Amino acid sequence: MIDQHWTFDRQSQTPLYLQLYQQLRKAILQGAFADQRRLPPGRAMAKRLGLALITVSQAYDQLAAEGFVVRRPGAGTFIAHHVPLASDEIATRPFQPTLSSWGQRVAGTAVPTTSKQTKPEIDFGFGRAFPHIFPYDIWRKLLARYLSTDDAMLSRYGSVAGFLPLRQALADYLTRWRGVVCTAERVVIVNGAQQAVDILARLLLEPRDEVLVETPGYADAAALFTLNGAQLTAVPVDDDGFRVDKIPAHSRARLAFVTPSNQFPHGGTLPLARRLALLHWAQRQDALIIEDDYDGELRYDGRPLAALQGLSADERVIYLGTFSKVLFPALRLSYVVLPTALVRPFVQAKQLIDRGAPTLTQAAVADFMVEGHFERHLRHLRQAYGQRRQTLVAALQNHLAGAVQYADEPAGLHVMLYLPEGVTETAVVQAAAEVGVGVYPAAPYFMAHPSPPAILLGFSGLSEPEIAEGVARLGRAIKI
Amino acid sequence: MIDQHWTFDRQSQTPLYLQLYQQLRKAILQGAFADQRRLPPGRAMAKRLGLALITVSQAYDQLAAEGFVVRRPGAGTFIAHHVPLASDEIATRPFQPTLSSWGQRVAGTAVPTTSKQTKPEIDFGFGRAFPHIFPYDIWRKLLARYLSTDDAMLSRYGSVAGFLPLRQALADYLTRWRGVVCTAERVVIVNGAQQAVDILARLLLEPRDEVLVETPGYADAAALFTLNGAQLTAVPVDDDGFRVDKIPAHSRARLAFVTPSNQFPHGGTLPLARRLALLHWAQRQDALIIEDDYDGELRYDGRPLAALQGLSADERVIYLGTFSKVLFPALRLSYVVLPTALVRPFVQAKQLIDRGAPTLTQAAVADFMVEGHFERHLRHLRQAYGQRRQTLVAALQNHLAGAVQYADEPAGLHVMLYLPEGVTETAVVQAAAEVGVGVYPAAPYFMAHPSPPAILLGFSGLSEPEIAEGVARLGRAIKI
């Protein structure tokens, strides 16, 4: 056995004794010492391998410490009696786990592949911030403030519901600018809006419970409801958002997921009449509404419209907001405003699931809000994105007038283009790719099929000249 | 109606028009204009309230934009016809949601209250890092590096499975120092070990599936299994950890949760013979083992023992590790090494649930590891904590010799003291509190009851003199 193939790397960061130990351990477990149960004496081993005796002794010590070998003074070093010596005892075919039904549903979910093969020259991807707008210098200073002065903040687990000054800053902001009715106690910080939807689905839904979703709509939320066993009822949208009048009369749904500020992905703001009708529906059904206000701050025609949540006098609306769109996605910070009765169960669930979000980032965001940087940054974003959106719409008029339709809502970070009848969206996506333009199919966002051909164009990651050039190329590519 | 109580705060950050809008909106929804459907003319309103006409006009504009009122040129401003005018239509009793059975289990879970009423003078709390050991200056520099040079890293969603250089650094480290067999592809970054347990429970367990857990053991993992519908079988531990021989012969468990490096909270390292027996049990049952290596780095008598995971030739062990104990808890970064067949379902689940951990921190931790700071920091921690542990054990010898028992394992961040028969742990916790010493009951960690009286003493958050003084007081307090 001692003549097996040994390899030692003297340049490695791994000490030599550890390299020897690892190879001996593997050899023992594979039964290489089965015939004798005895390791070669340290001196002999050292000589044959060209190692120092101390190196071999340290390796044997480690094997002894872990119970692989027993040292008998005067007799030598022996494989411990409980170590299997026949290699056929060891299964080497990788284990194949059996997934639960939840696991099988997860495995069957089509996760959009962020295919990085060929990044298009002009990429109308969405869900991207425009990096140069964010005030990195201020952000760096705020982080550094906590890094240098408050070590204790880093060294403890934070509060599960979130860092209280951030919850307070959010409650102030949401009350003032989004018309949300809340106190800090009802605001909980989550690691992205998806986590809030997942926890809510688990807290509220039994298998086969019905949930109303928009079509087209936010597919990832719908996927979480389905994963948790719910049955989806897809309600169509128009340029004014969720068609409350299309909720089936026989629906027994106790939960609805909607995007009233700016319907995702179609675009459009739910008018007051529909908001009130939706709230009345919820009261009649004793249902809850999840309002996903994923980009309510990003309106380009004046002050943002107030949230649906503020219209509900009986806390029947759960409000979701996120920093991903208005600060940056990698922050992974979102928040939820809960009905009073749901705060405790939600926080208990979060306590068990992940113990809360990192404290440092929350502290920096709280200061960013309290010290006025947030509102200033939002003004910059609205100006920058509003101009980009105008550029996009002007280019669509120039190059695709009459050929495509879209909800002309001065809001959000993308436009959804409905293509002419008979055109297939994959053909358009492909033709655009061939001229270096990335556009994205809308089909994954429809909950009912067949869906009308449509594509999504995000504009927040591109400059105005890129947007104009991209639409020009798109117009030529789809040859209309 | 115009004579209702109006309040305006001219010092507020909220503009006056917004304050008026908010009060008008509330009044409209409460039916205050029910008798006339008409708002007072702007001039009259401005005069009565002592506001500028432009302020009232802006408030009316906002109400009109949101659909509450309609302006009829020449006639005035009217409540929109769809706005309910009778206040009795509006429910004001807060909504009471119906929780799912999962939600009811969550609500019924006793979450340890981090009671902050009276923080004890000497607090043997555990799960705390000793803040002065961490190299904040280096950490700050690493964060600043990414904050200043790579804005794009902040502005995109990160990889769901984690930042690849961190996964690679972890794979190298775990292979070299923890005896784990893995590549970066099998390492996934999670927001705390609890998240990994939750996802695994959901992926693997059907309702009423049996799971083996240790008693005493890690109660929060057990709680997650129970939440997800599993039946727990509690297997006792001794000073050598999990009693594999006590697994019931009729057990049909396909999953076991163990802490082989240092049994939590009893203390003790699982010897090789039991490790091999556990792996054989798993092969016979076609079961998976979750190895929670929550503090495997923290051994004070030489090199850490290799992980159980490395002994399994067929990927039957899932390895959990965390940075909470060795960097700082507020980081909220842990990692899991998965069997190849589980990587894809796990990442798909994480994609839907929360889209991955923040990129910036991961990048800084990756550099912290690759540039050698991590191993240096671990050496400092081992020295500092090892000395604290020795101080604690010496003080126990001085003040409580013969009265208490504990596993004398030179590892970890706490010691579990078994109290004499007949002593109740709540009485000891109370007596200690009265002399300014915080110790913690062990009962919540037992999965089978009645449990022997025991308390937990964490030592990582205290200085050596505090530890000695705390144990001296404890000895007097429990009057042994």
Tab-separated table of N, CA, C and O in Angstrom, chain B residues 57-132:
chain	number	residue	atom	x	y	z
B	57	SER	N	-55.603	74.672	-4.337
B	57	SER	CA	-55.726	74.159	-5.710
B	57	SER	C	-54.900	72.891	-5.893
B	57	SER	O	-55.337	71.927	-6.528
B	58	GLN	N	-53.682	72.898	-5.324
B	58	GLN	CA	-52.841	71.696	-5.464
B	58	GLN	C	-53.473	70.490	-4.773
B	58	GLN	O	-53.423	69.374	-5.278
B	59	ALA	N	-54.079	70.742	-3.615
B	59	ALA	CA	-54.736	69.638	-2.913
B	59	ALA	C	-55.909	69.117	-3.739
B	59	ALA	O	-56.086	67.901	-3.900
B	60	TYR	N	-56.711	70.027	-4.307
B	60	TYR	CA	-57.835	69.610	-5.148
B	60	TYR	C	-57.320	68.862	-6.387
B	60	TYR	O	-57.920	67.893	-6.834
B	61	ASP	N	-56.200	69.343	-6.942
B	61	ASP	CA	-55.621	68.672	-8.118
B	61	ASP	C	-55.267	67.215	-7.779
B	61	ASP	O	-55.503	66.307	-8.571
B	62	GLN	N	-54.659	67.033	-6.627
B	62	GLN	CA	-54.254	65.684	-6.248
B	62	GLN	C	-55.486	64.792	-6.062
B	62	GLN	O	-55.521	63.657	-6.517
B	63	LEU	N	-56.521	65.351	-5.432
B	63	LEU	CA	-57.761	64.586	-5.264
B	63	LEU	C	-58.366	64.243	-6.625
B	63	LEU	O	-58.882	63.142	-6.838
B	64	ALA	N	-58.283	65.187	-7.550
B	64	ALA	CA	-58.821	64.944	-8.892
B	64	ALA	C	-57.985	63.881	-9.607
B	64	ALA	O	-58.522	62.973	-10.242
B	65	ALA	N	-56.630	63.966	-9.442
B	65	ALA	CA	-55.755	63.000	-10.101
B	65	ALA	C	-56.046	61.590	-9.594
B	65	ALA	O	-55.959	60.612	-10.341
B	66	GLU	N	-56.409	61.486	-8.329
B	66	GLU	CA	-56.666	60.159	-7.778
B	66	GLU	C	-58.123	59.730	-7.942
B	66	GLU	O	-58.483	58.623	-7.541
B	67	GLY	N	-58.955	60.594	-8.510
B	67	GLY	CA	-60.317	60.179	-8.812
B	67	GLY	C	-61.324	60.404	-7.704
B	67	GLY	O	-62.462	59.937	-7.792
B	68	PHE	N	-60.916	61.131	-6.661
B	68	PHE	CA	-61.867	61.384	-5.580
B	68	PHE	C	-62.867	62.469	-5.956
B	68	PHE	O	-63.998	62.447	-5.517
B	69	VAL	N	-62.386	63.435	-6.731
B	69	VAL	CA	-63.275	64.539	-7.108
B	69	VAL	C	-63.210	64.757	-8.614
B	69	VAL	O	-62.254	64.324	-9.271
B	70	VAL	N	-64.225	65.424	-9.132
B	70	VAL	CA	-64.273	65.787	-10.545
B	70	VAL	C	-64.466	67.296	-10.602
B	70	VAL	O	-65.294	67.842	-9.874
B	71	ARG	N	-63.660	67.970	-11.397
B	71	ARG	CA	-63.801	69.423	-11.518
B	71	ARG	C	-64.662	69.725	-12.733
B	71	ARG	O	-64.370	69.284	-13.836
B	72	ARG	N	-65.755	70.450	-12.471
B	72	ARG	CA	-66.606	70.841	-13.602
B	72	ARG	C	-66.451	72.333	-13.810
B	72	ARG	O	-66.891	73.124	-12.975
B	73	PRO	N	-65.837	72.725	-14.935
B	73	PRO	CA	-65.543	74.148	-15.147
B	73	PRO	C	-66.805	74.985	-14.994
B	73	PRO	O	-67.854	74.654	-15.539
B	74	GLY	N	-66.709	76.010	-14.212
B	74	GLY	CA	-67.847	76.895	-14.011
B	74	GLY	C	-68.807	76.442	-12.934
B	74	GLY	O	-69.590	77.252	-12.420
B	75	ALA	N	-68.747	75.167	-12.560
B	75	ALA	CA	-69.717	74.669	-11.581
B	75	ALA	C	-69.067	74.389	-10.226
B	75	ALA	O	-69.679	74.605	-9.179
B	76	GLY	N	-67.816	73.906	-10.263
B	76	GLY	CA	-67.146	73.631	-8.985
B	76	GLY	C	-66.511	72.256	-8.954
B	76	GLY	O	-66.344	71.599	-9.992
B	77	THR	N	-66.118	71.821	-7.764
B	77	THR	CA	-65.418	70.559	-7.571
B	77	THR	C	-66.338	69.602	-6.814
B	77	THR	O	-66.775	69.910	-5.701
B	78	PHE	N	-66.635	68.442	-7.446
B	78	PHE	CA	-67.630	67.529	-6.889
B	78	PHE	C	-67.008	66.171	-6.528
B	78	PHE	O	-66.089	65.700	-7.216
B	79	ILE	N	-67.553	65.557	-5.499
B	79	ILE	CA	-67.135	64.198	-5.150
B	79	ILE	C	-67.520	63.287	-6.314
B	79	ILE	O	-68.638	63.356	-6.821
B	80	ALA	N	-66.592	62.431	-6.737
B	80	ALA	CA	-66.871	61.539	-7.856
B	80	ALA	C	-68.023	60.604	-7.489
B	80	ALA	O	-68.169	60.212	-6.330
B	81	HIS	N	-68.804	60.233	-8.515
B	81	HIS	CA	-70.057	59.512	-8.227
B	81	HIS	C	-69.816	58.130	-7.636
B	81	HIS	O	-70.648	57.568	-6.970
B	82	HIS	N	-68.588	57.548	-7.872
B	82	HIS	CA	-68.344	56.194	-7.359
B	82	HIS	C	-67.835	56.184	-5.923
B	82	HIS	O	-67.591	55.141	-5.356
B	83	VAL	N	-67.620	57.356	-5.350
B	83	VAL	CA	-67.108	57.385	-3.983
B	83	VAL	C	-68.274	57.217	-3.007
B	83	VAL	O	-69.256	57.941	-3.108
B	84	PRO	N	-68.186	56.256	-2.115
B	84	PRO	CA	-69.296	56.017	-1.192
B	84	PRO	C	-69.424	57.205	-0.254
B	84	PRO	O	-68.443	57.776	0.200
B	85	LEU	N	-70.666	57.581	0.020
B	85	LEU	CA	-70.863	58.766	0.830
B	85	LEU	C	-71.403	58.443	2.221
B	85	LEU	O	-71.402	59.289	3.098
B	86	ALA	N	-71.853	57.225	2.408
B	86	ALA	CA	-72.388	56.868	3.718
B	86	ALA	C	-71.276	56.197	4.520
B	86	ALA	O	-70.690	55.210	4.094
B	87	SER	N	-70.972	56.754	5.662
B	87	SER	CA	-69.839	56.250	6.415
B	87	SER	C	-70.090	54.824	6.904
B	87	SER	O	-69.168	54.096	7.196
B	88	ASP	N	-71.365	54.383	6.956
B	88	ASP	CA	-71.618	53.033	7.474
B	88	ASP	C	-71.206	51.961	6.473
B	88	ASP	O	-71.180	50.788	6.799
B	89	GLU	N	-70.884	52.378	5.249
B	89	GLU	CA	-70.364	51.383	4.300
B	89	GLU	C	-68.941	50.974	4.649
B	89	GLU	O	-68.426	50.005	4.145
B	90	ILE	N	-68.301	51.777	5.479
B	90	ILE	CA	-66.883	51.540	5.722
B	90	ILE	C	-66.679	50.771	7.016
B	90	ILE	O	-67.013	51.243	8.095
B	91	ALA	N	-66.142	49.567	6.881
B	91	ALA	CA	-65.866	48.763	8.067
B	91	ALA	C	-64.636	49.336	8.752
B	91	ALA	O	-63.668	49.703	8.108
B	92	THR	N	-64.656	49.432	10.035
B	92	THR	CA	-63.480	49.960	10.724
B	92	THR	C	-62.937	48.993	11.768
B	92	THR	O	-61.907	49.246	12.350
B	93	ARG	N	-63.637	47.872	11.966
B	93	ARG	CA	-63.087	46.845	12.843
B	93	ARG	C	-61.930	46.194	12.091
B	93	ARG	O	-62.092	45.761	10.955
B	94	PRO	N	-60.716	46.159	12.669
B	94	PRO	CA	-59.588	45.604	11.917
B	94	PRO	C	-59.857	44.162	11.492
B	94	PRO	O	-60.411	43.368	12.253
B	95	PHE	N	-59.477	43.887	10.292
B	95	PHE	CA	-59.636	42.563	9.705
B	95	PHE	C	-58.906	41.509	10.540
B	95	PHE	O	-57.783	41.729	10.987
B	96	GLN	N	-59.528	40.367	10.737
B	96	GLN	CA	-58.899	39.244	11.442
B	96	GLN	C	-58.664	38.119	10.445
B	96	GLN	O	-59.605	37.448	10.045
B	97	PRO	N	-57.428	37.908	10.031
B	97	PRO	CA	-57.193	36.861	9.037
B	97	PRO	C	-57.330	35.468	9.640
B	97	PRO	O	-57.126	35.276	10.841
B	98	THR	N	-57.694	34.516	8.792
B	98	THR	CA	-57.729	33.121	9.190
B	98	THR	C	-56.387	32.496	8.811
B	98	THR	O	-56.015	32.508	7.644
B	99	LEU	N	-55.675	31.978	9.777
B	99	LEU	CA	-54.356	31.396	9.479
B	99	LEU	C	-54.498	29.979	8.942
B	99	LEU	O	-55.393	29.231	9.340
B	100	SER	N	-53.590	29.611	8.048
B	100	SER	CA	-53.499	28.230	7.586
B	100	SER	C	-53.027	27.356	8.740
B	100	SER	O	-52.643	27.853	9.801
B	101	SER	N	-53.037	26.035	8.535
B	101	SER	CA	-52.550	25.165	9.619
B	101	SER	C	-51.062	25.440	9.867
B	101	SER	O	-50.598	25.425	11.002
B	102	TRP	N	-50.290	25.737	8.805
B	102	TRP	CA	-48.884	26.125	8.977
B	102	TRP	C	-48.826	27.393	9.811
B	102	TRP	O	-48.064	27.496	10.768
B	103	GLY	N	-49.686	28.369	9.469
B	103	GLY	CA	-49.710	29.628	10.204
B	103	GLY	C	-50.079	29.422	11.667
B	103	GLY	O	-49.514	30.066	12.558
B	104	GLN	N	-51.014	28.511	11.908
B	104	GLN	CA	-51.387	28.244	13.298
B	104	GLN	C	-50.236	27.588	14.057
B	104	GLN	O	-50.018	27.864	15.235
B	105	ARG	N	-49.489	26.713	13.363
B	105	ARG	CA	-48.319	26.112	14.035
B	105	ARG	C	-47.276	27.182	14.332
B	105	ARG	O	-46.678	27.195	15.408
B	106	VAL	N	-47.063	28.094	13.375
B	106	VAL	CA	-46.114	29.190	13.626
B	106	VAL	C	-46.566	30.007	14.829
B	106	VAL	O	-45.785	30.284	15.742
B	107	ALA	N	-47.848	30.376	14.832
B	107	ALA	CA	-48.351	31.234	15.905
B	107	ALA	C	-48.244	30.532	17.252
B	107	ALA	O	-48.122	31.172	18.291
B	108	GLY	N	-48.275	29.201	17.223
B	108	GLY	CA	-48.181	28.451	18.468
B	108	GLY	C	-46.759	28.156	18.903
B	108	GLY	O	-46.544	27.572	19.963
B	109	THR	N	-45.787	28.544	18.078
B	109	THR	CA	-44.388	28.270	18.417
B	109	THR	C	-43.911	29.268	19.455
B	109	THR	O	-44.083	30.464	19.291
B	110	ALA	N	-43.341	28.747	20.517
B	110	ALA	CA	-42.793	29.646	21.532
B	110	ALA	C	-41.487	30.214	20.998
B	110	ALA	O	-40.501	29.500	20.870
B	111	VAL	N	-41.516	31.477	20.640
B	111	VAL	CA	-40.289	32.118	20.172
B	111	VAL	C	-39.582	32.699	21.395
B	111	VAL	O	-40.187	33.440	22.162
B	112	PRO	N	-38.307	32.342	21.603
B	112	PRO	CA	-37.594	32.865	22.771
B	112	PRO	C	-37.646	34.389	22.754
B	112	PRO	O	-37.300	35.018	21.771
B	113	THR	N	-38.156	34.977	23.812
B	113	THR	CA	-38.218	36.439	23.850
B	113	THR	C	-36.857	36.969	24.275
B	113	THR	O	-36.309	36.574	25.289
B	114	THR	N	-36.304	37.807	23.444
B	114	THR	CA	-35.053	38.461	23.833
B	114	THR	C	-35.439	39.618	24.748
B	114	THR	O	-35.430	40.771	24.361
B	115	SER	N	-35.784	39.239	25.978
B	115	SER	CA	-36.310	40.215	26.927
B	115	SER	C	-35.207	41.200	27.293
B	115	SER	O	-34.155	40.828	27.783
B	116	LYS	N	-35.484	42.462	26.998
B	116	LYS	CA	-34.433	43.468	27.204
B	116	LYS	C	-34.708	44.295	28.459
B	116	LYS	O	-34.113	45.345	28.658
B	117	GLN	N	-35.651	43.810	29.280
B	117	GLN	CA	-36.037	44.616	30.456
B	117	GLN	C	-34.801	44.993	31.276
B	117	GLN	O	-34.455	46.159	31.407
B	118	THR	N	-34.160	43.990	31.840
B	118	THR	CA	-33.007	44.284	32.684
B	118	THR	C	-31.853	43.430	32.197
B	118	THR	O	-31.769	42.244	32.480
B	119	LYS	N	-30.981	44.040	31.453
B	119	LYS	CA	-29.830	43.301	30.974
B	119	LYS	C	-28.918	43.041	32.175
B	119	LYS	O	-28.536	43.960	32.896
B	120	PRO	N	-28.574	41.779	32.416
B	120	PRO	CA	-27.745	41.487	33.584
B	120	PRO	C	-26.354	42.102	33.442
B	120	PRO	O	-25.856	42.294	32.332
B	121	GLU	N	-25.764	42.388	34.583
B	121	GLU	CA	-24.436	42.982	34.600
B	121	GLU	C	-23.416	42.063	33.920
B	121	GLU	O	-22.597	42.496	33.100
B	122	ILE	N	-23.480	40.785	34.255
B	122	ILE	CA	-22.602	39.792	33.621
B	122	ILE	C	-23.505	38.795	32.897
B	122	ILE	O	-24.203	37.992	33.521
B	123	ASP	N	-23.498	38.868	31.565
B	123	ASP	CA	-24.476	38.120	30.779
B	123	ASP	C	-23.819	36.946	30.071
B	123	ASP	O	-23.051	37.130	29.130
B	124	PHE	N	-24.116	35.716	30.550
B	124	PHE	CA	-23.587	34.527	29.885
B	124	PHE	C	-24.472	34.124	28.699
B	124	PHE	O	-24.713	32.939	28.477
B	125	GLY	N	-24.967	35.118	27.975
B	125	GLY	CA	-25.738	34.813	26.775
B	125	GLY	C	-24.860	34.124	25.742
B	125	GLY	O	-23.640	34.289	25.750
B	126	PHE	N	-25.474	33.352	24.847
B	126	PHE	CA	-24.642	32.699	23.837
B	126	PHE	C	-25.106	33.122	22.446
B	126	PHE	O	-26.076	33.852	22.310
B	127	GLY	N	-24.378	32.655	21.429
B	127	GLY	CA	-24.653	33.147	20.082
B	127	GLY	C	-24.157	34.565	19.893
B	127	GLY	O	-24.616	35.293	19.028
B	128	ARG	N	-23.217	35.003	20.718
B	128	ARG	CA	-22.671	36.349	20.577
B	128	ARG	C	-21.197	36.282	20.198
B	128	ARG	O	-20.475	35.440	20.718
B	129	ALA	N	-20.756	37.156	19.375
B	129	ALA	CA	-19.326	37.242	19.085
B	129	ALA	C	-18.719	38.263	20.030
B	129	ALA	O	-19.415	39.104	20.588
B	130	PHE	N	-17.428	38.184	20.230
B	130	PHE	CA	-16.742	39.161	21.063
B	130	PHE	C	-16.275	40.264	20.129
B	130	PHE	O	-15.349	40.071	19.349
B	131	PRO	N	-16.921	41.427	20.152
B	131	PRO	CA	-16.737	42.389	19.070
B	131	PRO	C	-15.305	42.877	18.889
B	131	PRO	O	-14.908	43.196	17.776
B	132	HIS	N	-14.517	42.940	19.950
B	132	HIS	CA	-13.208	43.570	19.795
B	132	HIS	C	-12.209	42.703	19.046
B	132	HIS	O	-11.154	43.177	18.659
